[in-house]
């Protein structure tokens, strides 16, 4: 009997389901990975490794849960595991002046758009994006994950608790502390 | 609710994650407390900054790269308790069996080689196995230790070789065998040299 052939045929349906999920979720996964790591290369690696583990443990995936949420759970785990292996992540200090792409070395004033106005008309500049990204990178990992899942991905506390395998109370606390830290890094409302 | 209690609940309040009674209590407090309200306002702004972040787009065809990586990695969906998984377990057992046999074989080879290195090469021969006379030494050497230049793969060029004469395996065609009483004459091998 050719067990290799048998395996190929039995895994084929899992594979095609998985491929569909990859097509559906990879952009969202990459976005979260980018916000977590702050650069393209690490974001790509994190996305790849998360999907790889998702496929390896696909039999444990409970279809009642959105695949994205399950993937974020894996990604959070991979992210923390990989961070602990690596030397301390180098991130740009918020105290350093930001350089603009076109304007040379000029220090960029952080402009907080007036969000009381029409949000559709607010254009976030690339510098502001970078500035926010650096503020995110300055957060402790667990706060960062919670804030990204809540405010960038729009997950509920219950979903974040599942993704981070912690209680809803812990999610609430991590988010609150994460936002307060971000606020002080960004100088919002001061 | 006092300011400290309200402060703890502000993020959950903003996210709509408070149960009704807590939500109403915080709302009531915020309407009357400017400190807490400005705290609330700055947290809302922080959240909105993040919410407004543009989605980062991957470069290239990330989906295809992921799919290729997943399927090339040899990663397999772990077994479910179905007939197919039992097949997989069996195949794993087969693989493990082959692997085990391979390891044993390798261990045997290594053991034999290391033994041979220590003791020298031992060649057992008897009259009925002699069919390539060029490759065997003269019978008077049997049972003695000799040195030979014969190169055995995996062994040094000069190692002691002992020849032991043993009784031949019984053959059904005795007529074809030389008589045991007569000495077997062997032509010495061209390259071999004794000391
Ligand atoms: Zn108050």
mmCIF file of N, CA, C and O in Angstrom, chain A residues 81-163:
data_model
loop_
_atom_site.group_PDB
_atom_site.id
_atom_site.type_symbol
_atom_site.label_atom_id
_atom_site.label_comp_id
_atom_site.label_asym_id
_atom_site.label_seq_id
_atom_site.Cartn_x
_atom_site.Cartn_y
_atom_site.Cartn_z
ATOM 1 N N UNK A 81 7.278 34.317 21.465
ATOM 2 C CA UNK A 81 8.340 33.289 21.453
ATOM 3 C C UNK A 81 9.584 33.787 20.719
ATOM 4 O O UNK A 81 10.702 33.624 21.192
ATOM 5 N N UNK A 82 9.355 34.368 19.536
ATOM 6 C CA UNK A 82 10.486 34.808 18.714
ATOM 7 C C UNK A 82 11.225 35.969 19.368
ATOM 8 O O UNK A 82 12.442 36.037 19.320
ATOM 9 N N UNK A 83 10.462 36.858 19.994
ATOM 10 C CA UNK A 83 11.072 38.011 20.657
ATOM 11 C C UNK A 83 12.007 37.571 21.769
ATOM 12 O O UNK A 83 13.049 38.163 22.000
ATOM 13 N N UNK A 84 11.596 36.525 22.459
ATOM 14 C CA UNK A 84 12.414 36.067 23.587
ATOM 15 C C UNK A 84 13.694 35.409 23.116
ATOM 16 O O UNK A 84 14.666 35.359 23.858
ATOM 17 N N UNK A 85 13.656 34.895 21.882
ATOM 18 C CA UNK A 85 14.870 34.271 21.335
ATOM 19 C C UNK A 85 15.864 35.332 20.881
ATOM 20 O O UNK A 85 17.061 35.137 20.967
ATOM 21 N N UNK A 86 15.319 36.419 20.347
ATOM 22 C CA UNK A 86 16.173 37.452 19.745
ATOM 23 C C UNK A 86 16.734 38.388 20.796
ATOM 24 O O UNK A 86 16.160 38.550 21.856
ATOM 25 N N UNK A 87 17.850 39.056 20.455
ATOM 26 C CA UNK A 87 18.295 40.143 21.328
ATOM 27 C C UNK A 87 17.276 41.270 21.297
ATOM 28 O O UNK A 87 16.439 41.331 20.395
ATOM 29 N N UNK A 88 17.341 42.120 22.252
ATOM 30 C CA UNK A 88 16.373 43.214 22.414
ATOM 31 C C UNK A 88 16.129 43.943 21.098
ATOM 32 O O UNK A 88 17.049 44.357 20.414
ATOM 33 N N UNK A 89 14.846 44.045 20.777
ATOM 34 C CA UNK A 89 14.460 44.697 19.526
ATOM 35 C C UNK A 89 14.851 46.172 19.558
ATOM 36 O O UNK A 89 14.580 46.878 20.501
ATOM 37 N N UNK A 90 15.503 46.570 18.478
ATOM 38 C CA UNK A 90 15.912 47.964 18.387
ATOM 39 C C UNK A 90 14.756 48.779 17.821
ATOM 40 O O UNK A 90 14.236 48.490 16.769
ATOM 41 N N UNK A 91 14.334 49.749 18.572
ATOM 42 C CA UNK A 91 13.274 50.593 18.039
ATOM 43 C C UNK A 91 13.666 52.057 18.202
ATOM 44 O O UNK A 91 14.387 52.424 19.115
ATOM 45 N N UNK A 92 13.177 52.838 17.266
ATOM 46 C CA UNK A 92 13.517 54.259 17.295
ATOM 47 C C UNK A 92 12.884 54.912 18.508
ATOM 48 O O UNK A 92 11.723 54.698 18.810
ATOM 49 N N UNK A 93 13.688 55.674 19.195
ATOM 50 C CA UNK A 93 13.158 56.326 20.390
ATOM 51 C C UNK A 93 12.219 57.453 19.990
ATOM 52 O O UNK A 93 12.440 58.158 19.016
ATOM 53 N N UNK A 94 11.191 57.591 20.763
ATOM 54 C CA UNK A 94 10.233 58.661 20.478
ATOM 55 C C UNK A 94 10.841 60.028 20.773
ATOM 56 O O UNK A 94 10.337 61.040 20.320
ATOM 57 N N UNK A 95 11.917 60.002 21.553
ATOM 58 C CA UNK A 95 12.539 61.280 21.898
ATOM 59 C C UNK A 95 13.391 61.813 20.754
ATOM 60 O O UNK A 95 13.729 62.987 20.724
ATOM 61 N N UNK A 96 13.733 60.915 19.806
ATOM 62 C CA UNK A 96 14.540 61.358 18.677
ATOM 63 C C UNK A 96 13.654 62.111 17.688
ATOM 64 O O UNK A 96 12.508 61.753 17.485
ATOM 65 N N UNK A 97 14.250 63.135 17.057
ATOM 66 C CA UNK A 97 13.465 63.823 16.035
ATOM 67 C C UNK A 97 13.235 62.892 14.847
ATOM 68 O O UNK A 97 14.083 62.059 14.533
ATOM 69 N N UNK A 98 12.103 63.025 14.237
ATOM 70 C CA UNK A 98 11.806 62.201 13.067
ATOM 71 C C UNK A 98 12.275 62.947 11.843
ATOM 72 O O UNK A 98 12.126 64.162 11.750
ATOM 73 N N UNK A 99 12.853 62.229 10.914
ATOM 74 C CA UNK A 99 13.268 62.892 9.681
ATOM 75 C C UNK A 99 12.203 62.660 8.624
ATOM 76 O O UNK A 99 11.637 61.577 8.519
ATOM 77 N N UNK A 100 11.969 63.674 7.858
ATOM 78 C CA UNK A 100 10.959 63.550 6.807
ATOM 79 C C UNK A 100 11.604 63.003 5.553
ATOM 80 O O UNK A 100 12.805 63.145 5.343
ATOM 81 N N UNK A 101 10.801 62.405 4.708
ATOM 82 C CA UNK A 101 11.311 61.852 3.467
ATOM 83 C C UNK A 101 11.797 62.955 2.540
ATOM 84 O O UNK A 101 12.863 62.864 1.944
ATOM 85 N N UNK A 102 11.053 64.032 2.453
ATOM 86 C CA UNK A 102 11.376 65.071 1.470
ATOM 87 C C UNK A 102 12.078 66.266 2.107
ATOM 88 O O UNK A 102 12.905 66.907 1.483
ATOM 89 N N UNK A 103 11.765 66.553 3.327
ATOM 90 C CA UNK A 103 12.232 67.793 3.939
ATOM 91 C C UNK A 103 13.563 67.691 4.663
ATOM 92 O O UNK A 103 13.886 68.540 5.473
ATOM 93 N N UNK A 104 14.336 66.650 4.409
ATOM 94 C CA UNK A 104 15.649 66.540 5.023
ATOM 95 C C UNK A 104 15.575 66.270 6.507
ATOM 96 O O UNK A 104 14.750 65.475 6.955
ATOM 97 N N UNK A 105 16.414 66.943 7.270
ATOM 98 C CA UNK A 105 16.571 66.622 8.674
ATOM 99 C C UNK A 105 15.610 67.395 9.587
ATOM 100 O O UNK A 105 15.737 67.324 10.793
ATOM 101 N N UNK A 106 14.751 68.169 8.988
ATOM 102 C CA UNK A 106 13.871 69.019 9.794
ATOM 103 C C UNK A 106 13.028 68.193 10.756
ATOM 104 O O UNK A 106 12.566 67.105 10.420
ATOM 105 N N UNK A 107 12.923 68.677 11.936
ATOM 106 C CA UNK A 107 12.123 67.965 12.927
ATOM 107 C C UNK A 107 10.641 68.136 12.598
ATOM 108 O O UNK A 107 10.183 69.225 12.264
ATOM 109 N N UNK A 108 9.954 67.046 12.680
ATOM 110 C CA UNK A 108 8.536 67.097 12.332
ATOM 111 C C UNK A 108 7.716 67.300 13.605
ATOM 112 O O UNK A 108 7.898 66.595 14.588
ATOM 113 N N UNK A 109 6.905 68.276 13.554
ATOM 114 C CA UNK A 109 6.006 68.481 14.684
ATOM 115 C C UNK A 109 4.878 67.457 14.580
ATOM 116 O O UNK A 109 4.318 67.244 13.507
ATOM 117 N N UNK A 110 4.632 66.822 15.682
ATOM 118 C CA UNK A 110 3.533 65.861 15.661
ATOM 119 C C UNK A 110 2.221 66.623 15.619
ATOM 120 O O UNK A 110 1.934 67.444 16.469
ATOM 121 N N UNK A 111 1.506 66.355 14.590
ATOM 122 C CA UNK A 111 0.218 67.033 14.466
ATOM 123 C C UNK A 111 -0.882 66.027 14.739
ATOM 124 O O UNK A 111 -1.047 65.059 14.023
ATOM 125 N N UNK A 112 -1.589 66.279 15.774
ATOM 126 C CA UNK A 112 -2.727 65.426 16.063
ATOM 127 C C UNK A 112 -3.921 66.030 15.332
ATOM 128 O O UNK A 112 -4.331 67.146 15.619
ATOM 129 N N UNK A 113 -4.439 65.304 14.386
ATOM 130 C CA UNK A 113 -5.582 65.863 13.653
ATOM 131 C C UNK A 113 -6.763 66.089 14.596
ATOM 132 O O UNK A 113 -6.891 65.416 15.613
ATOM 133 N N UNK A 114 -7.582 67.027 14.242
ATOM 134 C CA UNK A 114 -8.755 67.298 15.071
ATOM 135 C C UNK A 114 -9.813 66.255 14.749
ATOM 136 O O UNK A 114 -10.507 66.328 13.739
ATOM 137 N N UNK A 115 -9.894 65.292 15.614
ATOM 138 C CA UNK A 115 -10.809 64.188 15.337
ATOM 139 C C UNK A 115 -12.263 64.537 15.617
ATOM 140 O O UNK A 115 -13.158 63.745 15.370
ATOM 141 N N UNK A 116 -12.457 65.723 16.149
ATOM 142 C CA UNK A 116 -13.837 66.148 16.330
ATOM 143 C C UNK A 116 -14.427 66.548 14.972
ATOM 144 O O UNK A 116 -15.633 66.626 14.812
ATOM 145 N N UNK A 117 -13.551 66.803 14.021
ATOM 146 C CA UNK A 117 -14.012 67.140 12.674
ATOM 147 C C UNK A 117 -14.394 65.890 11.902
ATOM 148 O O UNK A 117 -14.509 64.807 12.458
ATOM 149 N N UNK A 118 -14.560 66.019 10.626
ATOM 150 C CA UNK A 118 -14.980 64.894 9.795
ATOM 151 C C UNK A 118 -13.812 63.916 9.615
ATOM 152 O O UNK A 118 -12.805 64.272 9.015
ATOM 153 N N UNK A 119 -13.942 62.703 10.110
ATOM 154 C CA UNK A 119 -12.820 61.749 10.025
ATOM 155 C C UNK A 119 -12.430 61.439 8.586
ATOM 156 O O UNK A 119 -11.288 61.088 8.312
ATOM 157 N N UNK A 120 -13.394 61.569 7.663
ATOM 158 C CA UNK A 120 -13.109 61.259 6.264
ATOM 159 C C UNK A 120 -12.064 62.217 5.686
ATOM 160 O O UNK A 120 -11.379 61.885 4.734
ATOM 161 N N UNK A 121 -11.983 63.409 6.245
ATOM 162 C CA UNK A 121 -11.099 64.426 5.669
ATOM 163 C C UNK A 121 -9.712 64.404 6.306
ATOM 164 O O UNK A 121 -8.845 65.178 5.929
ATOM 165 N N UNK A 122 -9.571 63.543 7.298
ATOM 166 C CA UNK A 122 -8.277 63.494 7.964
ATOM 167 C C UNK A 122 -7.297 62.658 7.154
ATOM 168 O O UNK A 122 -7.555 61.515 6.825
ATOM 169 N N UNK A 123 -6.216 63.244 6.806
ATOM 170 C CA UNK A 123 -5.201 62.496 6.070
ATOM 171 C C UNK A 123 -3.997 62.330 6.994
ATOM 172 O O UNK A 123 -3.357 63.286 7.408
ATOM 173 N N UNK A 124 -3.717 61.094 7.318
ATOM 174 C CA UNK A 124 -2.551 60.847 8.158
ATOM 175 C C UNK A 124 -1.326 60.800 7.275
ATOM 176 O O UNK A 124 -1.272 60.040 6.329
ATOM 177 N N UNK A 125 -0.373 61.591 7.595
ATOM 178 C CA UNK A 125 0.840 61.578 6.795
ATOM 179 C C UNK A 125 1.689 60.372 7.156
ATOM 180 O O UNK A 125 1.555 59.761 8.210
ATOM 181 N N UNK A 126 2.589 60.034 6.252
ATOM 182 C CA UNK A 126 3.483 58.886 6.486
ATOM 183 C C UNK A 126 4.278 59.069 7.766
ATOM 184 O O UNK A 126 4.526 58.114 8.502
ATOM 185 N N UNK A 127 4.668 60.315 8.057
ATOM 186 C CA UNK A 127 5.447 60.572 9.270
ATOM 187 C C UNK A 127 4.632 60.254 10.515
ATOM 188 O O UNK A 127 5.162 59.738 11.495
ATOM 189 N N UNK A 128 3.389 60.576 10.453
ATOM 190 C CA UNK A 128 2.528 60.305 11.599
ATOM 191 C C UNK A 128 2.353 58.800 11.770
ATOM 192 O O UNK A 128 2.373 58.277 12.896
ATOM 193 N N UNK A 129 2.239 58.117 10.653
ATOM 194 C CA UNK A 129 2.150 56.655 10.679
ATOM 195 C C UNK A 129 3.395 56.073 11.366
ATOM 196 O O UNK A 129 3.296 55.228 12.260
ATOM 197 N N UNK A 130 4.555 56.568 10.949
ATOM 198 C CA UNK A 130 5.810 56.093 11.551
ATOM 199 C C UNK A 130 5.860 56.422 13.039
ATOM 200 O O UNK A 130 6.341 55.621 13.841
ATOM 201 N N UNK A 131 5.403 57.596 13.340
ATOM 202 C CA UNK A 131 5.451 58.028 14.731
ATOM 203 C C UNK A 131 4.568 57.136 15.605
ATOM 204 O O UNK A 131 4.972 56.708 16.688
ATOM 205 N N UNK A 132 3.398 56.831 15.103
ATOM 206 C CA UNK A 132 2.502 55.919 15.824
ATOM 207 C C UNK A 132 3.105 54.531 15.923
ATOM 208 O O UNK A 132 3.029 53.866 16.959
ATOM 209 N N UNK A 133 3.724 54.108 14.816
ATOM 210 C CA UNK A 133 4.333 52.775 14.807
ATOM 211 C C UNK A 133 5.432 52.686 15.866
ATOM 212 O O UNK A 133 5.528 51.698 16.590
ATOM 213 N N UNK A 134 6.238 53.736 15.944
ATOM 214 C CA UNK A 134 7.316 53.726 16.941
ATOM 215 C C UNK A 134 6.773 53.762 18.361
ATOM 216 O O UNK A 134 7.357 53.160 19.264
ATOM 217 N N UNK A 135 5.669 54.477 18.527
ATOM 218 C CA UNK A 135 5.042 54.499 19.854
ATOM 219 C C UNK A 135 4.547 53.097 20.210
ATOM 220 O O UNK A 135 4.697 52.641 21.351
ATOM 221 N N UNK A 136 3.994 52.408 19.220
ATOM 222 C CA UNK A 136 3.528 51.028 19.451
ATOM 223 C C UNK A 136 4.701 50.127 19.841
ATOM 224 O O UNK A 136 4.604 49.306 20.747
ATOM 225 N N UNK A 137 5.823 50.298 19.140
ATOM 226 C CA UNK A 137 6.990 49.447 19.399
ATOM 227 C C UNK A 137 7.575 49.700 20.785
ATOM 228 O O UNK A 137 8.275 48.845 21.321
ATOM 229 N N UNK A 138 7.294 50.875 21.322
ATOM 230 C CA UNK A 138 7.821 51.196 22.656
ATOM 231 C C UNK A 138 6.982 50.559 23.763
ATOM 232 O O UNK A 138 7.382 50.552 24.922
ATOM 233 N N UNK A 139 5.826 50.007 23.391
ATOM 234 C CA UNK A 139 4.966 49.376 24.407
ATOM 235 C C UNK A 139 5.489 47.981 24.751
ATOM 236 O O UNK A 139 6.001 47.287 23.885
ATOM 237 N N UNK A 140 5.318 47.575 26.005
ATOM 238 C CA UNK A 140 5.599 46.172 26.329
ATOM 239 C C UNK A 140 4.745 45.273 25.430
ATOM 240 O O UNK A 140 3.616 45.628 25.081
ATOM 241 N N UNK A 141 5.316 44.127 25.043
ATOM 242 C CA UNK A 141 4.683 43.276 24.027
ATOM 243 C C UNK A 141 3.224 42.950 24.321
ATOM 244 O O UNK A 141 2.385 42.979 23.431
ATOM 245 N N UNK A 142 2.932 42.641 25.568
ATOM 246 C CA UNK A 142 1.561 42.228 25.868
ATOM 247 C C UNK A 142 0.564 43.385 25.739
ATOM 248 O O UNK A 142 -0.573 43.181 25.328
ATOM 249 N N UNK A 143 1.018 44.585 26.058
ATOM 250 C CA UNK A 143 0.160 45.760 25.861
ATOM 251 C C UNK A 143 -0.009 46.012 24.366
ATOM 252 O O UNK A 143 -1.086 46.363 23.896
ATOM 253 N N UNK A 144 1.114 45.844 23.657
ATOM 254 C CA UNK A 144 1.100 46.104 22.215
ATOM 255 C C UNK A 144 0.112 45.188 21.505
ATOM 256 O O UNK A 144 -0.687 45.627 20.688
ATOM 257 N N UNK A 145 0.177 43.904 21.832
ATOM 258 C CA UNK A 145 -0.735 42.945 21.198
ATOM 259 C C UNK A 145 -2.183 43.332 21.481
ATOM 260 O O UNK A 145 -3.020 43.379 20.577
ATOM 261 N N UNK A 146 -2.468 43.639 22.742
ATOM 262 C CA UNK A 146 -3.848 43.969 23.130
ATOM 263 C C UNK A 146 -4.337 45.209 22.380
ATOM 264 O O UNK A 146 -5.450 45.217 21.828
ATOM 265 N N UNK A 147 -3.499 46.239 22.334
ATOM 266 C CA UNK A 147 -3.893 47.482 21.673
ATOM 267 C C UNK A 147 -4.095 47.264 20.171
ATOM 268 O O UNK A 147 -5.076 47.742 19.595
ATOM 269 N N UNK A 148 -3.208 46.524 19.550
ATOM 270 C CA UNK A 148 -3.328 46.282 18.110
ATOM 271 C C UNK A 148 -4.590 45.483 17.793
ATOM 272 O O UNK A 148 -5.339 45.823 16.874
ATOM 273 N N UNK A 149 -4.837 44.454 18.580
ATOM 274 C CA UNK A 149 -6.028 43.635 18.312
ATOM 275 C C UNK A 149 -7.317 44.417 18.552
ATOM 276 O O UNK A 149 -8.297 44.257 17.838
ATOM 277 N N UNK A 150 -7.291 45.288 19.554
ATOM 278 C CA UNK A 150 -8.509 46.055 19.864
ATOM 279 C C UNK A 150 -8.707 47.216 18.893
ATOM 280 O O UNK A 150 -9.785 47.370 18.314
ATOM 281 N N UNK A 151 -7.671 48.024 18.721
ATOM 282 C CA UNK A 151 -7.855 49.284 18.008
ATOM 283 C C UNK A 151 -7.542 49.212 16.519
ATOM 284 O O UNK A 151 -8.036 50.020 15.747
ATOM 285 N N UNK A 152 -6.739 48.268 16.118
ATOM 286 C CA UNK A 152 -6.444 48.145 14.686
ATOM 287 C C UNK A 152 -7.310 47.048 14.065
ATOM 288 O O UNK A 152 -7.844 47.216 12.984
ATOM 289 N N UNK A 153 -7.471 45.950 14.798
ATOM 290 C CA UNK A 153 -8.284 44.861 14.256
ATOM 291 C C UNK A 153 -9.743 44.902 14.718
ATOM 292 O O UNK A 153 -10.583 44.224 14.143
ATOM 293 N N UNK A 154 -10.014 45.672 15.756
ATOM 294 C CA UNK A 154 -11.394 45.802 16.212
ATOM 295 C C UNK A 154 -11.973 44.562 16.869
ATOM 296 O O UNK A 154 -13.178 44.307 16.806
ATOM 297 N N UNK A 155 -11.125 43.775 17.506
ATOM 298 C CA UNK A 155 -11.611 42.583 18.199
ATOM 299 C C UNK A 155 -12.257 42.966 19.536
ATOM 300 O O UNK A 155 -11.891 43.963 20.161
ATOM 301 N N UNK A 156 -13.219 42.158 19.952
ATOM 302 C CA UNK A 156 -13.864 42.373 21.249
ATOM 303 C C UNK A 156 -12.928 41.889 22.355
ATOM 304 O O UNK A 156 -11.961 41.166 22.093
ATOM 305 N N UNK A 157 -13.221 42.268 23.585
ATOM 306 C CA UNK A 157 -12.379 41.839 24.715
ATOM 307 C C UNK A 157 -12.362 40.313 24.825
ATOM 308 O O UNK A 157 -11.346 39.725 25.144
ATOM 309 N N UNK A 158 -13.522 39.749 24.558
ATOM 310 C CA UNK A 158 -13.605 38.291 24.645
ATOM 311 C C UNK A 158 -12.694 37.631 23.601
ATOM 312 O O UNK A 158 -11.988 36.660 23.899
ATOM 313 N N UNK A 159 -12.702 38.191 22.414
ATOM 314 C CA UNK A 159 -11.846 37.641 21.347
ATOM 315 C C UNK A 159 -10.361 37.840 21.665
ATOM 316 O O UNK A 159 -9.541 36.960 21.407
ATOM 317 N N UNK A 160 -10.055 39.008 22.233
ATOM 318 C CA UNK A 160 -8.644 39.255 22.597
ATOM 319 C C UNK A 160 -8.221 38.303 23.713
ATOM 320 O O UNK A 160 -7.106 37.774 23.700
ATOM 321 N N UNK A 161 -9.125 38.084 24.651
ATOM 322 C CA UNK A 161 -8.821 37.161 25.750
ATOM 323 C C UNK A 161 -8.525 35.763 25.193
ATOM 324 O O UNK A 161 -7.593 35.094 25.644
ATOM 325 N N UNK A 162 -9.295 35.366 24.190
ATOM 326 C CA UNK A 162 -9.044 34.066 23.549
ATOM 327 C C UNK A 162 -7.700 34.061 22.829
ATOM 328 O O UNK A 162 -6.939 33.101 22.924
ATOM 329 N N UNK A 163 -7.444 35.162 22.121
ATOM 330 C CA UNK A 163 -6.191 35.240 21.354
ATOM 331 C C UNK A 163 -4.974 35.254 22.273
ATOM 332 O O UNK A 163 -3.938 34.692 21.945
#
